[in-house]
GROMACS .gro file of C-alpha atoms in nm:
model
  407
    1UNK     CA    1   1.614   1.093  -2.078
    2UNK     CA    2   1.488   0.859  -1.794
    3UNK     CA    3   1.448   0.506  -1.725
    4UNK     CA    4   1.096   0.425  -1.602
    5UNK     CA    5   0.921   0.090  -1.579
    6UNK     CA    6   0.573   0.061  -1.681
    7UNK     CA    7   0.326  -0.209  -1.466
    8UNK     CA    8  -0.028  -0.277  -1.656
    9UNK     CA    9  -0.290  -0.447  -1.457
   10UNK     CA   10  -0.528  -0.708  -1.579
   11UNK     CA   11  -0.816  -0.456  -1.677
   12UNK     CA   12  -0.528  -0.267  -1.873
   13UNK     CA   13  -0.469  -0.579  -2.057
   14UNK     CA   14  -0.814  -0.707  -2.078
   15UNK     CA   15  -0.850  -0.798  -2.440
   16UNK     CA   16  -0.644  -0.724  -2.819
   17UNK     CA   17  -0.790  -0.391  -2.817
   18UNK     CA   18  -0.651  -0.282  -2.467
   19UNK     CA   19  -0.319  -0.465  -2.519
   20UNK     CA   20  -0.303  -0.242  -2.847
   21UNK     CA   21  -0.354   0.101  -2.711
   22UNK     CA   22  -0.112  -0.018  -2.465
   23UNK     CA   23   0.164  -0.078  -2.695
   24UNK     CA   24   0.058   0.270  -2.821
   25UNK     CA   25   0.110   0.435  -2.486
   26UNK     CA   26   0.489   0.251  -2.429
   27UNK     CA   27   0.596   0.335  -2.789
   28UNK     CA   28   0.479   0.715  -2.723
   29UNK     CA   29   0.689   0.730  -2.394
   30UNK     CA   30   0.995   0.531  -2.608
   31UNK     CA   31   0.955   0.771  -2.894
   32UNK     CA   32   1.001   1.109  -2.643
   33UNK     CA   33   1.331   0.948  -2.557
   34UNK     CA   34   1.259   0.732  -2.235
   35UNK     CA   35   1.427   0.413  -2.176
   36UNK     CA   36   1.120   0.188  -2.107
   37UNK     CA   37   1.085  -0.170  -1.944
   38UNK     CA   38   0.774  -0.279  -1.909
   39UNK     CA   39   0.589  -0.536  -1.632
   40UNK     CA   40   0.258  -0.736  -1.689
   41UNK     CA   41  -0.022  -0.887  -1.540
   42UNK     CA   42  -0.265  -1.138  -1.663
   43UNK     CA   43  -0.549  -1.094  -1.861
   44UNK     CA   44  -0.831  -1.001  -1.634
   45UNK     CA   45  -0.973  -1.310  -1.514
   46UNK     CA   46  -0.737  -1.517  -1.652
   47UNK     CA   47  -0.549  -1.620  -1.299
   48UNK     CA   48  -0.888  -1.698  -1.165
   49UNK     CA   49  -0.939  -1.972  -1.411
   50UNK     CA   50  -0.623  -2.083  -1.403
   51UNK     CA   51  -0.649  -2.144  -1.074
   52UNK     CA   52  -0.984  -2.318  -1.068
   53UNK     CA   53  -0.867  -2.539  -1.318
   54UNK     CA   54  -0.586  -2.613  -1.074
   55UNK     CA   55  -0.835  -2.679  -0.775
   56UNK     CA   56  -1.080  -2.887  -1.008
   57UNK     CA   57  -0.819  -3.105  -1.119
   58UNK     CA   58  -0.623  -3.176  -0.750
   59UNK     CA   59  -0.805  -2.994  -0.458
   60UNK     CA   60  -0.508  -3.114  -0.224
   61UNK     CA   61  -0.285  -2.973  -0.507
   62UNK     CA   62   0.127  -2.974  -0.509
   63UNK     CA   63   0.233  -2.599  -0.470
   64UNK     CA   64   0.483  -2.616  -0.720
   65UNK     CA   65   0.268  -2.720  -1.025
   66UNK     CA   66  -0.025  -2.454  -0.874
   67UNK     CA   67   0.293  -2.198  -0.960
   68UNK     CA   68   0.366  -2.352  -1.326
   69UNK     CA   69  -0.013  -2.316  -1.381
   70UNK     CA   70  -0.078  -1.985  -1.225
   71UNK     CA   71   0.225  -1.835  -1.412
   72UNK     CA   72   0.116  -1.910  -1.701
   73UNK     CA   73  -0.133  -1.595  -1.767
   74UNK     CA   74   0.145  -1.337  -1.738
   75UNK     CA   75   0.352  -1.515  -2.024
   76UNK     CA   76   0.056  -1.535  -2.279
   77UNK     CA   77   0.041  -1.129  -2.177
   78UNK     CA   78   0.418  -1.077  -2.252
   79UNK     CA   79   0.419  -1.209  -2.547
   80UNK     CA   80   0.109  -1.050  -2.683
   81UNK     CA   81   0.241  -0.735  -2.606
   82UNK     CA   82   0.601  -0.782  -2.733
   83UNK     CA   83   0.456  -0.868  -3.061
   84UNK     CA   84   0.218  -0.551  -3.030
   85UNK     CA   85   0.505  -0.373  -3.033
   86UNK     CA   86   0.698  -0.541  -3.247
   87UNK     CA   87   0.433  -0.452  -3.499
   88UNK     CA   88   0.469  -0.061  -3.421
   89UNK     CA   89   0.848  -0.070  -3.487
   90UNK     CA   90   0.951  -0.106  -3.148
   91UNK     CA   91   1.234  -0.356  -3.068
   92UNK     CA   92   1.089  -0.586  -2.806
   93UNK     CA   93   1.088  -0.903  -2.652
   94UNK     CA   94   0.905  -1.117  -2.369
   95UNK     CA   95   1.111  -1.208  -2.062
   96UNK     CA   96   0.998  -1.475  -1.769
   97UNK     CA   97   1.098  -1.472  -1.434
   98UNK     CA   98   1.312  -1.757  -1.497
   99UNK     CA   99   1.476  -1.615  -1.788
  100UNK     CA  100   1.600  -1.288  -1.637
  101UNK     CA  101   1.652  -1.455  -1.363
  102UNK     CA  102   1.425  -1.283  -1.082
  103UNK     CA  103   1.556  -1.494  -0.776
  104UNK     CA  104   1.297  -1.583  -0.501
  105UNK     CA  105   1.291  -1.766  -0.237
  106UNK     CA  106   1.086  -2.135  -0.205
  107UNK     CA  107   0.773  -2.050  -0.076
  108UNK     CA  108   0.553  -2.134  -0.392
  109UNK     CA  109   0.252  -1.919  -0.403
  110UNK     CA  110   0.365  -1.663  -0.162
  111UNK     CA  111   0.767  -1.629  -0.263
  112UNK     CA  112   0.944  -1.332  -0.199
  113UNK     CA  113   1.229  -1.154  -0.402
  114UNK     CA  114   1.609  -1.212  -0.324
  115UNK     CA  115   1.750  -1.050  -0.601
  116UNK     CA  116   1.717  -0.983  -0.976
  117UNK     CA  117   2.029  -1.039  -1.213
  118UNK     CA  118   1.985  -0.687  -1.450
  119UNK     CA  119   2.307  -0.699  -1.704
  120UNK     CA  120   2.152  -0.843  -1.974
  121UNK     CA  121   1.822  -0.634  -1.923
  122UNK     CA  122   2.022  -0.328  -1.915
  123UNK     CA  123   2.247  -0.357  -2.196
  124UNK     CA  124   1.898  -0.444  -2.413
  125UNK     CA  125   1.777  -0.119  -2.241
  126UNK     CA  126   2.075   0.029  -2.352
  127UNK     CA  127   2.045  -0.029  -2.739
  128UNK     CA  128   1.675   0.112  -2.746
  129UNK     CA  129   1.540  -0.218  -2.668
  130UNK     CA  130   1.211  -0.275  -2.467
  131UNK     CA  131   1.193  -0.562  -2.231
  132UNK     CA  132   0.835  -0.685  -2.149
  133UNK     CA  133   0.860  -0.874  -1.842
  134UNK     CA  134   0.607  -1.162  -1.698
  135UNK     CA  135   0.484  -1.035  -1.327
  136UNK     CA  136   0.388  -1.204  -1.054
  137UNK     CA  137   0.669  -1.483  -1.082
  138UNK     CA  138   1.039  -1.579  -1.032
  139UNK     CA  139   1.272  -1.868  -1.013
  140UNK     CA  140   1.312  -2.109  -0.677
  141UNK     CA  141   1.637  -2.200  -0.516
  142UNK     CA  142   1.550  -2.534  -0.678
  143UNK     CA  143   1.497  -2.408  -1.014
  144UNK     CA  144   1.113  -2.397  -1.018
  145UNK     CA  145   0.860  -2.130  -1.105
  146UNK     CA  146   0.764  -1.942  -0.800
  147UNK     CA  147   0.436  -1.695  -0.800
  148UNK     CA  148   0.462  -1.385  -0.546
  149UNK     CA  149   0.075  -1.397  -0.425
  150UNK     CA  150  -0.216  -1.217  -0.561
  151UNK     CA  151  -0.145  -0.854  -0.659
  152UNK     CA  152   0.245  -0.938  -0.727
  153UNK     CA  153   0.319  -0.781  -1.050
  154UNK     CA  154   0.300  -0.456  -0.860
  155UNK     CA  155   0.611  -0.639  -0.645
  156UNK     CA  156   0.756  -0.744  -0.939
  157UNK     CA  157   0.744  -0.385  -1.093
  158UNK     CA  158   0.897  -0.215  -0.816
  159UNK     CA  159   1.162  -0.439  -0.743
  160UNK     CA  160   1.262  -0.448  -1.129
  161UNK     CA  161   1.286  -0.070  -1.087
  162UNK     CA  162   1.459  -0.089  -0.783
  163UNK     CA  163   1.723  -0.339  -0.962
  164UNK     CA  164   1.749  -0.102  -1.269
  165UNK     CA  165   1.822   0.173  -1.060
  166UNK     CA  166   1.499   0.326  -1.237
  167UNK     CA  167   1.388   0.690  -1.196
  168UNK     CA  168   1.014   0.611  -1.156
  169UNK     CA  169   0.818   0.315  -1.151
  170UNK     CA  170   0.487   0.392  -1.291
  171UNK     CA  171   0.141   0.170  -1.206
  172UNK     CA  172  -0.121   0.175  -1.449
  173UNK     CA  173  -0.459   0.035  -1.354
  174UNK     CA  174  -0.828   0.163  -1.407
  175UNK     CA  175  -0.850   0.419  -1.151
  176UNK     CA  176  -0.668   0.802  -1.213
  177UNK     CA  177  -0.479   0.765  -0.911
  178UNK     CA  178  -0.508   0.778  -0.558
  179UNK     CA  179  -0.793   0.945  -0.431
  180UNK     CA  180  -0.909   1.096  -0.057
  181UNK     CA  181  -1.196   0.857  -0.022
  182UNK     CA  182  -1.374   0.599  -0.230
  183UNK     CA  183  -1.498   0.818  -0.549
  184UNK     CA  184  -1.829   0.521  -0.502
  185UNK     CA  185  -1.884   0.642  -0.175
  186UNK     CA  186  -1.802   1.024  -0.178
  187UNK     CA  187  -1.850   1.273  -0.469
  188UNK     CA  188  -1.668   1.487  -0.343
  189UNK     CA  189  -1.341   1.259  -0.332
  190UNK     CA  190  -1.054   1.422  -0.512
  191UNK     CA  191  -0.758   1.289  -0.667
  192UNK     CA  192  -0.400   1.362  -0.426
  193UNK     CA  193  -0.129   1.495  -0.667
  194UNK     CA  194   0.110   1.335  -0.406
  195UNK     CA  195   0.092   1.153  -0.137
  196UNK     CA  196   0.365   0.973   0.104
  197UNK     CA  197   0.486   0.600   0.161
  198UNK     CA  198   0.387   0.583   0.478
  199UNK     CA  199   0.031   0.753   0.441
  200UNK     CA  200   0.004   0.490   0.120
  201UNK     CA  201   0.090   0.167   0.308
  202UNK     CA  202  -0.148   0.259   0.522
  203UNK     CA  203  -0.414   0.290   0.282
  204UNK     CA  204  -0.328  -0.033   0.157
  205UNK     CA  205  -0.344  -0.191   0.445
  206UNK     CA  206  -0.699  -0.019   0.564
  207UNK     CA  207  -0.896  -0.102   0.256
  208UNK     CA  208  -0.766   0.106  -0.053
  209UNK     CA  209  -0.713  -0.155  -0.336
  210UNK     CA  210  -0.507   0.074  -0.544
  211UNK     CA  211  -0.157  -0.063  -0.489
  212UNK     CA  212  -0.029  -0.394  -0.335
  213UNK     CA  213   0.090  -0.381   0.039
  214UNK     CA  214   0.426  -0.567  -0.032
  215UNK     CA  215   0.512  -0.311  -0.309
  216UNK     CA  216   0.483  -0.015  -0.176
  217UNK     CA  217   0.685  -0.116   0.113
  218UNK     CA  218   0.958  -0.219  -0.116
  219UNK     CA  219   0.906   0.125  -0.278
  220UNK     CA  220   0.946   0.300   0.064
  221UNK     CA  221   1.287   0.071   0.129
  222UNK     CA  222   1.440   0.121  -0.191
  223UNK     CA  223   1.328   0.496  -0.262
  224UNK     CA  224   1.156   0.434  -0.571
  225UNK     CA  225   0.943   0.695  -0.686
  226UNK     CA  226   0.579   0.581  -0.757
  227UNK     CA  227   0.317   0.699  -1.003
  228UNK     CA  228  -0.019   0.534  -1.001
  229UNK     CA  229  -0.227   0.678  -1.298
  230UNK     CA  230  -0.501   0.510  -1.534
  231UNK     CA  231  -0.387   0.333  -1.876
  232UNK     CA  232  -0.766   0.463  -2.004
  233UNK     CA  233  -0.680   0.838  -1.983
  234UNK     CA  234  -0.379   1.059  -2.085
  235UNK     CA  235  -0.397   1.275  -1.705
  236UNK     CA  236  -0.086   1.291  -1.459
  237UNK     CA  237  -0.166   1.025  -1.151
  238UNK     CA  238  -0.045   1.028  -0.808
  239UNK     CA  239   0.289   1.057  -0.727
  240UNK     CA  240   0.366   0.824  -0.433
  241UNK     CA  241   0.701   1.016  -0.276
  242UNK     CA  242   0.925   1.089   0.014
  243UNK     CA  243   0.763   1.277   0.301
  244UNK     CA  244   1.018   1.546   0.240
  245UNK     CA  245   0.887   1.604  -0.125
  246UNK     CA  246   0.557   1.744  -0.015
  247UNK     CA  247   0.602   2.092   0.107
  248UNK     CA  248   0.275   2.114   0.353
  249UNK     CA  249   0.136   1.818   0.490
  250UNK     CA  250  -0.263   1.822   0.543
  251UNK     CA  251  -0.385   1.701   0.882
  252UNK     CA  252  -0.571   1.412   0.697
  253UNK     CA  253  -0.487   1.287   0.344
  254UNK     CA  254  -0.743   1.031   0.298
  255UNK     CA  255  -1.037   0.848   0.436
  256UNK     CA  256  -1.048   0.461   0.393
  257UNK     CA  257  -1.282   0.155   0.525
  258UNK     CA  258  -1.290  -0.214   0.507
  259UNK     CA  259  -1.579  -0.449   0.541
  260UNK     CA  260  -1.331  -0.766   0.568
  261UNK     CA  261  -1.363  -0.723   0.972
  262UNK     CA  262  -1.535  -0.931   1.240
  263UNK     CA  263  -1.487  -0.871   1.591
  264UNK     CA  264  -1.494  -1.140   1.906
  265UNK     CA  265  -1.537  -1.045   2.244
  266UNK     CA  266  -1.445  -1.293   2.497
  267UNK     CA  267  -1.639  -1.250   2.803
  268UNK     CA  268  -1.610  -1.312   3.170
  269UNK     CA  269  -1.210  -1.386   3.183
  270UNK     CA  270  -0.994  -1.375   3.495
  271UNK     CA  271  -0.811  -0.992   3.535
  272UNK     CA  272  -0.494  -1.213   3.580
  273UNK     CA  273  -0.105  -1.159   3.448
  274UNK     CA  274  -0.058  -1.361   3.159
  275UNK     CA  275  -0.438  -1.375   3.040
  276UNK     CA  276  -0.386  -1.189   2.729
  277UNK     CA  277  -0.112  -1.407   2.641
  278UNK     CA  278  -0.329  -1.704   2.690
  279UNK     CA  279  -0.582  -1.597   2.459
  280UNK     CA  280  -0.384  -1.413   2.156
  281UNK     CA  281  -0.101  -1.686   2.165
  282UNK     CA  282  -0.287  -1.978   2.045
  283UNK     CA  283  -0.441  -1.800   1.778
  284UNK     CA  284  -0.077  -1.651   1.659
  285UNK     CA  285  -0.014  -2.042   1.647
  286UNK     CA  286  -0.310  -2.071   1.410
  287UNK     CA  287  -0.208  -1.764   1.197
  288UNK     CA  288  -0.472  -1.571   1.249
  289UNK     CA  289  -0.390  -1.205   1.271
  290UNK     CA  290  -0.581  -1.024   1.521
  291UNK     CA  291  -0.594  -0.602   1.449
  292UNK     CA  292  -0.779  -0.374   1.684
  293UNK     CA  293  -0.775  -0.491   2.070
  294UNK     CA  294  -0.996  -0.317   2.394
  295UNK     CA  295  -0.982  -0.437   2.747
  296UNK     CA  296  -1.284  -0.361   2.972
  297UNK     CA  297  -1.240  -0.458   3.333
  298UNK     CA  298  -1.525  -0.490   3.596
  299UNK     CA  299  -1.554  -0.428   3.920
  300UNK     CA  300  -1.591  -0.805   3.978
  301UNK     CA  301  -1.249  -0.901   3.898
  302UNK     CA  302  -1.301  -1.007   3.538
  303UNK     CA  303  -1.243  -0.844   3.227
  304UNK     CA  304  -1.397  -0.879   2.872
  305UNK     CA  305  -1.165  -0.863   2.565
  306UNK     CA  306  -1.265  -0.739   2.212
  307UNK     CA  307  -1.051  -0.769   1.912
  308UNK     CA  308  -1.103  -0.797   1.545
  309UNK     CA  309  -0.978  -1.032   1.277
  310UNK     CA  310  -1.079  -1.068   0.907
  311UNK     CA  311  -1.398  -1.248   0.834
  312UNK     CA  312  -1.215  -1.543   0.656
  313UNK     CA  313  -1.035  -1.620   0.992
  314UNK     CA  314  -1.345  -1.542   1.201
  315UNK     CA  315  -1.446  -1.956   1.195
  316UNK     CA  316  -1.076  -2.026   1.257
  317UNK     CA  317  -1.058  -1.827   1.527
  318UNK     CA  318  -1.366  -1.935   1.748
  319UNK     CA  319  -1.234  -2.288   1.692
  320UNK     CA  320  -0.929  -2.181   1.840
  321UNK     CA  321  -1.056  -2.022   2.164
  322UNK     CA  322  -1.351  -2.272   2.174
  323UNK     CA  323  -1.047  -2.553   2.238
  324UNK     CA  324  -0.839  -2.276   2.510
  325UNK     CA  325  -1.177  -2.213   2.701
  326UNK     CA  326  -1.037  -2.456   2.998
  327UNK     CA  327  -0.712  -2.291   2.978
  328UNK     CA  328  -0.852  -1.956   2.972
  329UNK     CA  329  -1.216  -2.010   3.151
  330UNK     CA  330  -1.386  -1.719   2.996
  331UNK     CA  331  -1.776  -1.725   2.997
  332UNK     CA  332  -1.876  -1.681   2.656
  333UNK     CA  333  -1.790  -1.592   2.316
  334UNK     CA  334  -1.986  -1.316   2.111
  335UNK     CA  335  -1.887  -1.259   1.744
  336UNK     CA  336  -1.997  -0.977   1.517
  337UNK     CA  337  -1.981  -0.978   1.181
  338UNK     CA  338  -2.161  -0.667   1.076
  339UNK     CA  339  -1.920  -0.408   1.158
  340UNK     CA  340  -1.670  -0.213   0.938
  341UNK     CA  341  -1.288  -0.050   1.022
  342UNK     CA  342  -1.292   0.307   0.923
  343UNK     CA  343  -0.948   0.513   0.925
  344UNK     CA  344  -0.826   0.846   0.886
  345UNK     CA  345  -0.496   0.873   0.771
  346UNK     CA  346  -0.221   1.152   0.716
  347UNK     CA  347   0.119   1.242   0.805
  348UNK     CA  348   0.007   1.631   0.925
  349UNK     CA  349  -0.157   1.404   1.269
  350UNK     CA  350   0.202   1.461   1.366
  351UNK     CA  351   0.237   1.807   1.361
  352UNK     CA  352  -0.155   1.913   1.437
  353UNK     CA  353  -0.370   1.844   1.751
  354UNK     CA  354  -0.709   1.784   1.797
  355UNK     CA  355  -0.767   1.516   1.511
  356UNK     CA  356  -0.889   1.235   1.696
  357UNK     CA  357  -1.152   1.459   1.866
  358UNK     CA  358  -1.267   1.590   1.523
  359UNK     CA  359  -1.300   1.236   1.439
  360UNK     CA  360  -1.556   1.146   1.738
  361UNK     CA  361  -1.737   1.494   1.713
  362UNK     CA  362  -1.842   1.459   1.290
  363UNK     CA  363  -1.935   1.035   1.433
  364UNK     CA  364  -2.151   1.160   1.727
  365UNK     CA  365  -2.330   1.413   1.550
  366UNK     CA  366  -2.433   1.176   1.292
  367UNK     CA  367  -2.571   0.897   1.604
  368UNK     CA  368  -2.274   0.679   1.491
  369UNK     CA  369  -2.153   0.419   1.780
  370UNK     CA  370  -1.801   0.384   1.790
  371UNK     CA  371  -1.715   0.016   1.939
  372UNK     CA  372  -1.357   0.001   1.898
  373UNK     CA  373  -1.068   0.232   1.855
  374UNK     CA  374  -0.673   0.204   1.749
  375UNK     CA  375  -0.443   0.455   1.640
  376UNK     CA  376  -0.090   0.500   1.529
  377UNK     CA  377   0.137   0.799   1.445
  378UNK     CA  378  -0.047   0.849   1.119
  379UNK     CA  379  -0.383   0.713   1.151
  380UNK     CA  380  -0.707   0.667   1.395
  381UNK     CA  381  -0.933   0.380   1.320
  382UNK     CA  382  -1.267   0.292   1.475
  383UNK     CA  383  -1.494  -0.005   1.424
  384UNK     CA  384  -1.855   0.088   1.367
  385UNK     CA  385  -2.151  -0.061   1.250
  386UNK     CA  386  -2.157  -0.189   0.906
  387UNK     CA  387  -2.484  -0.028   0.832
  388UNK     CA  388  -2.311   0.334   0.882
  389UNK     CA  389  -2.017   0.307   0.630
  390UNK     CA  390  -2.148   0.532   0.367
  391UNK     CA  391  -2.245   0.787   0.650
  392UNK     CA  392  -1.904   0.744   0.807
  393UNK     CA  393  -1.706   0.815   0.533
  394UNK     CA  394  -1.878   1.046   0.415
  395UNK     CA  395  -1.926   1.275   0.751
  396UNK     CA  396  -1.545   1.223   0.830
  397UNK     CA  397  -1.411   1.316   0.467
  398UNK     CA  398  -1.654   1.664   0.521
  399UNK     CA  399  -1.498   1.673   0.884
  400UNK     CA  400  -1.175   1.728   0.782
  401UNK     CA  401  -1.213   1.986   0.506
  402UNK     CA  402  -1.159   1.726   0.223
  403UNK     CA  403  -1.445   1.831   0.042
  404UNK     CA  404  -1.326   2.172   0.042
  405UNK     CA  405  -1.065   2.161  -0.217
  406UNK     CA  406  -1.126   2.158  -0.599
  407UNK     CA  407  -1.048   1.835  -0.743
   0.00000   0.00000   0.00000
């Protein structure tokens, strides 16, 4: 008998038919002898509707009341799923974040979990009851409802699994697992049986939407085994595990891409100590996250600095840089939104040479120009023209032999 936390996303709970299907899945696991706790998201589209009402009621809204409204979607699905389980003869009850409670800090709209009181949940689980927990929410230090930010139900589920000492946390969604590339772009993409926490973190941060980054970080910190599986199929998913649990590492485990990129080049900057700080300091103060950076030094004593930000931060970044022009003394700014970041990820890079060369050669063969490069121990990312997104991803998938494996 194992204690397993199930998490179901919005598409898995989109309507009453889907909620009933989830109840059947939970009952099957429960009848097989496992101890089960369930964490649920709101029905697909519900949170967007709630947020739109908040913004319509008060464009400059109170974040505390925003959380009160935004947390309501999970309350509905928790209650409905508990009812569906009861109808099937399973003892179940719904739990809201404040009832457990799940303690968070006071960062409304983006709260972080600080602790979970599990004594009562464990007592109920021990007497064969299924708790159905509303994800995405907690209790702030002043007794107000808080929410964890979009995708926060993944974090709720992993945090609950860690607090309960669960044997595994199963994340049920609308995909069958983690693939070597986006199957919509690469027809030969295959589902991975296992992937390491580190690789999953890189994939999540580089455009893969399968898991929320904070959830993977928490699972890695507390060594909670994860499984990403489909709620629409009865097939094993992808297990996210420690590196030691994978016997032989591939050079590259996956190819990811992100279209949410914009490139800024600050041209004609004096090549002197402190100039980078004078550019990136104000951006940091403005809460702009800078990603890839490259510097080109000219013979005339000036330098060009190129870096990337998210598309959402582009206008704000340009405004900040224009305000600092007199201090930085640059010639001009050039912005480009027509770029995409393509990345190869794999812990096997640590023990295999030539990974970067394979990437550069594959892109060169297809006539794809690399604009910016950044690397880490298990990742290489390049910035290319967005026109070449699909070609770049498919070419790299083939170049690393990922097409050659049977699904």
